[in-house]
Short mmCIF file of C-alpha atoms in Angstrom, two decimals:
data_model
loop_
_atom_site.label_atom_id
_atom_site.label_comp_id
_atom_site.label_asym_id
_atom_site.label_seq_id
_atom_site.Cartn_x
_atom_site.Cartn_y
_atom_site.Cartn_z
CA MET A 1 -16.96 -23.02 58.42
CA ASP A 2 -16.17 -19.53 58.40
CA SER A 3 -15.67 -17.21 61.50
CA GLN A 4 -19.86 -15.59 61.20
CA GLU A 5 -21.17 -19.39 60.87
CA TYR A 6 -19.17 -20.57 63.43
CA THR A 7 -20.81 -17.45 65.93
CA MET A 8 -23.82 -18.43 64.72
CA PHE A 9 -23.48 -21.65 65.38
CA LEU A 10 -22.34 -20.49 69.11
CA MET A 11 -24.98 -18.61 69.40
CA VAL A 12 -27.91 -21.26 68.60
CA GLU A 13 -25.77 -23.55 70.04
CA GLN A 14 -26.77 -22.04 73.55
CA VAL A 15 -30.16 -21.58 72.60
CA ILE A 16 -30.99 -24.92 72.16
CA SER A 17 -28.40 -26.55 74.31
CA SER A 18 -31.72 -27.43 76.88
CA ILE A 19 -34.81 -28.48 75.10
CA ALA A 20 -36.27 -27.24 78.38
CA ALA A 21 -34.89 -23.10 77.24
CA VAL A 22 -36.61 -24.08 73.77
CA ILE A 23 -39.92 -24.57 75.25
CA ASP A 24 -39.60 -22.14 78.16
CA VAL A 25 -39.18 -19.31 75.35
CA LEU A 26 -41.84 -21.06 72.89
CA PHE A 27 -44.40 -20.91 75.84
CA ALA A 28 -43.75 -17.58 77.03
CA GLY A 29 -46.46 -15.12 77.45
CA THR A 30 -48.95 -17.77 77.55
CA PRO A 31 -51.54 -19.00 80.06
CA THR A 32 -49.03 -22.67 80.07
CA THR A 33 -46.28 -22.15 82.62
CA MET A 34 -43.08 -25.53 82.59
CA ALA A 35 -42.44 -27.19 85.66
CA ASP A 36 -39.11 -29.31 85.02
CA GLY A 37 -36.36 -31.66 86.97
CA GLU A 38 -38.83 -34.88 88.08
CA GLN A 39 -41.83 -33.48 89.27
CA ALA A 40 -44.22 -35.11 90.83
CA SER A 41 -47.74 -35.51 89.19
CA ARG A 42 -50.84 -34.79 90.95
CA ALA A 43 -52.92 -37.09 88.24
CA SER A 44 -50.96 -40.17 88.82
CA LYS A 45 -51.36 -39.84 92.51
CA THR A 46 -54.74 -39.83 92.22
CA ASN A 47 -54.83 -42.69 89.60
CA THR A 48 -52.60 -44.52 92.47
CA HIS A 49 -54.91 -43.75 95.41
CA LEU A 50 -57.57 -44.42 93.02
CA ASN A 51 -55.90 -48.24 92.44
CA LYS A 52 -55.36 -48.66 96.21
CA VAL A 53 -58.83 -48.12 97.20
CA ILE A 54 -60.71 -50.50 94.27
CA PHE A 55 -57.79 -53.87 94.44
CA GLY A 56 -57.76 -53.81 97.83
CA ASP A 57 -54.30 -52.73 98.46
CA ILE A 58 -53.67 -52.80 102.09
CA ASP A 59 -50.01 -50.48 101.16
CA THR A 60 -50.90 -47.56 104.35
CA ALA A 61 -47.61 -45.51 102.90
CA THR A 62 -48.27 -42.29 101.77
CA THR A 63 -49.02 -42.15 98.27
CA TYR A 64 -46.72 -39.91 95.66
CA GLY A 65 -47.15 -39.16 92.06
CA ARG A 66 -45.14 -40.18 89.21
CA LYS A 67 -41.84 -38.36 88.94
CA ILE A 68 -42.29 -36.63 85.47
CA ASP A 69 -39.27 -34.79 83.86
CA LEU A 70 -41.55 -31.78 82.39
CA LEU A 71 -44.62 -31.08 83.48
CA LEU A 72 -46.88 -28.11 81.32
CA ARG A 73 -49.75 -26.93 83.66
CA CYS A 74 -52.42 -23.67 83.49
CA ASP A 75 -50.53 -20.58 84.50
CA ASP A 76 -52.23 -19.77 87.46
CA ASP A 77 -54.37 -23.01 88.45
CA GLN A 78 -51.83 -25.57 88.15
CA ILE A 79 -53.11 -28.00 86.36
CA GLU A 80 -51.29 -30.52 84.10
CA VAL A 81 -52.06 -30.41 81.10
CA CYS A 82 -49.07 -33.11 79.54
CA SER A 83 -46.62 -34.62 80.52
CA ASN A 84 -42.76 -34.89 78.51
CA GLU A 85 -40.00 -37.44 79.53
CA TRP A 86 -35.81 -37.65 78.19
CA LYS A 87 -34.20 -40.34 78.28
CA LYS A 88 -30.33 -40.91 77.85
CA SER A 89 -29.11 -41.87 74.06
CA ASP A 90 -27.18 -45.40 76.28
CA ALA A 91 -30.94 -46.63 77.69
CA ARG A 92 -31.67 -50.34 76.50
CA ASP A 93 -34.24 -50.26 74.60
CA ALA A 94 -36.34 -51.83 77.46
CA THR A 95 -35.77 -49.24 79.44
CA ILE A 96 -37.02 -46.91 76.32
CA LEU A 97 -40.30 -49.14 76.37
CA ARG A 98 -40.95 -49.12 80.09
CA HIS A 99 -40.34 -45.20 80.23
CA GLN A 100 -42.38 -44.53 77.27
CA SER A 101 -45.13 -46.72 78.68
CA LYS A 102 -45.06 -44.68 81.93
CA ASN A 103 -45.28 -41.99 80.12
CA LEU A 104 -48.41 -42.82 77.94
CA ARG A 105 -50.13 -44.09 81.27
CA THR A 106 -49.31 -40.71 83.21
CA TYR A 107 -50.62 -39.04 79.92
CA ALA A 108 -54.14 -41.25 80.37
CA THR A 109 -54.58 -40.37 84.26
CA ILE A 110 -54.42 -36.58 83.45
CA ILE A 111 -57.42 -37.12 80.86
CA ASN A 112 -59.12 -39.47 82.91
CA HIS A 113 -58.46 -36.87 86.52
CA ILE A 114 -57.77 -33.70 85.51
CA LEU A 115 -58.85 -32.46 81.77
CA GLY A 116 -61.66 -34.94 81.33
CA PRO A 117 -63.62 -33.90 84.26
CA LEU A 118 -63.41 -30.18 83.86
CA HIS A 119 -64.42 -30.29 80.19
CA PRO A 120 -66.53 -32.90 78.22
CA ASP A 121 -65.21 -32.52 74.81
CA ILE A 122 -61.27 -32.80 75.99
CA ASP A 123 -60.26 -36.24 75.19
CA GLY A 124 -56.87 -36.31 74.13
CA THR A 125 -53.60 -34.27 74.70
CA MET A 126 -50.10 -34.16 73.27
CA ALA A 127 -46.36 -34.70 74.56
CA MET A 128 -42.78 -34.75 73.60
CA TYR A 129 -40.71 -37.22 74.39
CA PHE A 130 -36.58 -37.15 73.87
CA ILE A 131 -33.98 -39.80 73.64
CA GLY A 132 -30.76 -38.17 73.94
CA GLY A 133 -31.63 -35.10 74.73
CA ASN A 134 -31.74 -33.70 70.81
CA THR A 135 -34.08 -36.81 69.02
CA GLY A 136 -37.58 -37.50 70.21
CA TYR A 137 -40.91 -37.16 68.80
CA LEU A 138 -44.24 -35.17 68.98
CA TYR A 139 -47.17 -37.66 70.43
CA GLU A 140 -50.66 -37.48 70.45
CA SER A 141 -53.25 -39.69 72.42
CA LYS A 142 -56.65 -39.77 72.12
CA LYS A 143 -59.49 -41.15 74.40
CA THR A 144 -61.93 -43.76 72.53
CA LYS A 145 -65.53 -44.44 73.18
CA ASP A 146 -64.54 -47.89 74.64
CA HIS A 147 -62.29 -45.64 77.53
CA MET A 148 -59.51 -46.74 75.67
CA PHE A 149 -56.22 -44.62 74.77
CA ILE A 150 -54.74 -44.43 71.19
CA ALA A 151 -51.35 -42.89 70.67
CA LYS A 152 -50.08 -41.78 67.11
CA LEU A 153 -46.82 -39.90 65.99
CA ALA A 154 -47.55 -35.81 65.30
CA THR A 155 -43.72 -35.09 64.04
CA HIS A 156 -39.70 -36.08 64.70
CA LEU A 157 -38.11 -33.60 66.43
CA HIS A 158 -34.16 -32.67 65.99
CA VAL A 159 -32.09 -30.66 67.82
CA PRO A 160 -28.81 -29.75 65.53
CA LYS A 161 -25.58 -30.13 66.87
CA GLN A 162 -23.72 -29.45 64.02
CA ALA A 163 -23.92 -26.37 61.75
CA LYS A 164 -25.48 -28.74 58.54
CA HIS A 165 -28.09 -29.82 60.14
CA PHE A 166 -29.70 -26.86 60.98
CA ASP A 167 -31.87 -27.07 58.22
CA THR A 168 -33.57 -29.78 60.04
CA PHE A 169 -34.31 -28.08 62.94
CA PHE A 170 -37.54 -25.81 60.96
CA ASP A 171 -39.17 -28.86 61.23
CA THR A 172 -39.13 -29.16 64.54
CA LEU A 173 -40.03 -25.57 65.34
CA LYS A 174 -42.78 -25.86 63.17
CA GLY A 175 -44.09 -29.24 65.09
CA LEU A 176 -42.84 -26.94 68.68
CA LEU A 177 -45.55 -24.04 67.28
CA PHE A 178 -47.90 -26.92 66.75
CA PHE A 179 -47.91 -28.32 69.57
CA LYS A 180 -47.38 -25.12 71.51
CA GLU A 181 -51.25 -23.52 69.71
CA ILE A 182 -52.81 -27.25 70.12
CA LEU A 183 -51.93 -26.94 74.11
CA CYS A 184 -52.69 -23.10 74.44
CA ASN A 185 -56.15 -23.67 72.91
CA MET A 186 -56.53 -26.41 75.86
CA VAL A 187 -55.17 -24.37 78.37
CA LYS A 188 -57.38 -21.26 77.37
CA THR A 189 -60.80 -23.62 77.32
CA VAL A 190 -60.19 -25.16 80.48
CA LYS A 191 -59.76 -21.96 82.27
CA LYS A 192 -62.66 -20.51 80.25
CA HIS A 193 -64.80 -23.53 81.93
CA ILE A 194 -63.05 -22.82 85.26
CA SER A 195 -64.02 -19.35 85.43
CA CYS A 196 -67.73 -19.89 84.54
CA LYS A 197 -67.83 -22.44 87.23
CA SER A 198 -66.54 -20.35 89.24
CA SER A 199 -69.14 -17.00 88.36
CA THR A 200 -71.90 -20.12 88.91
CA GLY A 201 -70.83 -20.89 92.31
CA HIS A 202 -70.43 -17.26 93.03
CA ARG A 203 -74.18 -16.53 92.09
CA ARG A 204 -75.60 -19.55 93.96
CA ALA A 205 -74.12 -18.62 96.79
#
């Protein structure tokens, strides 16, 4: 590796040392904001409370939302649009499976309790799951007419740690740009609907 290539590698390494930094750059200047570091999901808190009411749970303890590694929200309304998770590379397969299941359930609660009630056409969203910090995937899930959620792979993601793997990052960048387009369009739809409801409420008042 020559000095120029090594310098480029060090520069890129700083940019992509944390996928959260990449996401921060990705959504800069958009109506979508990120909240990282074990954030509590408001949607999952609502779902947990409903379960207690429906199934007669006598637990009187305060209800908390699930802790999520990275939540993406509308910028000013703080409305959750997707949850994203990371897991260490040395985690056991059973642990990873439980973690993925948790994220899918959180994903479903965001649609059921936040996005769906805001707009009838929003029946799905997209999210990320990373294992080991530099390998993961984008997936999307849609709610069926039978009120079931079906998840499917959108694309694999890979953040290179060596210069020889830089070429794989272009596919990841394309996937992340697609992710941005999907979420930003969804956020615009949500914000427009909220604005219309607010205007209607003011006129009635």
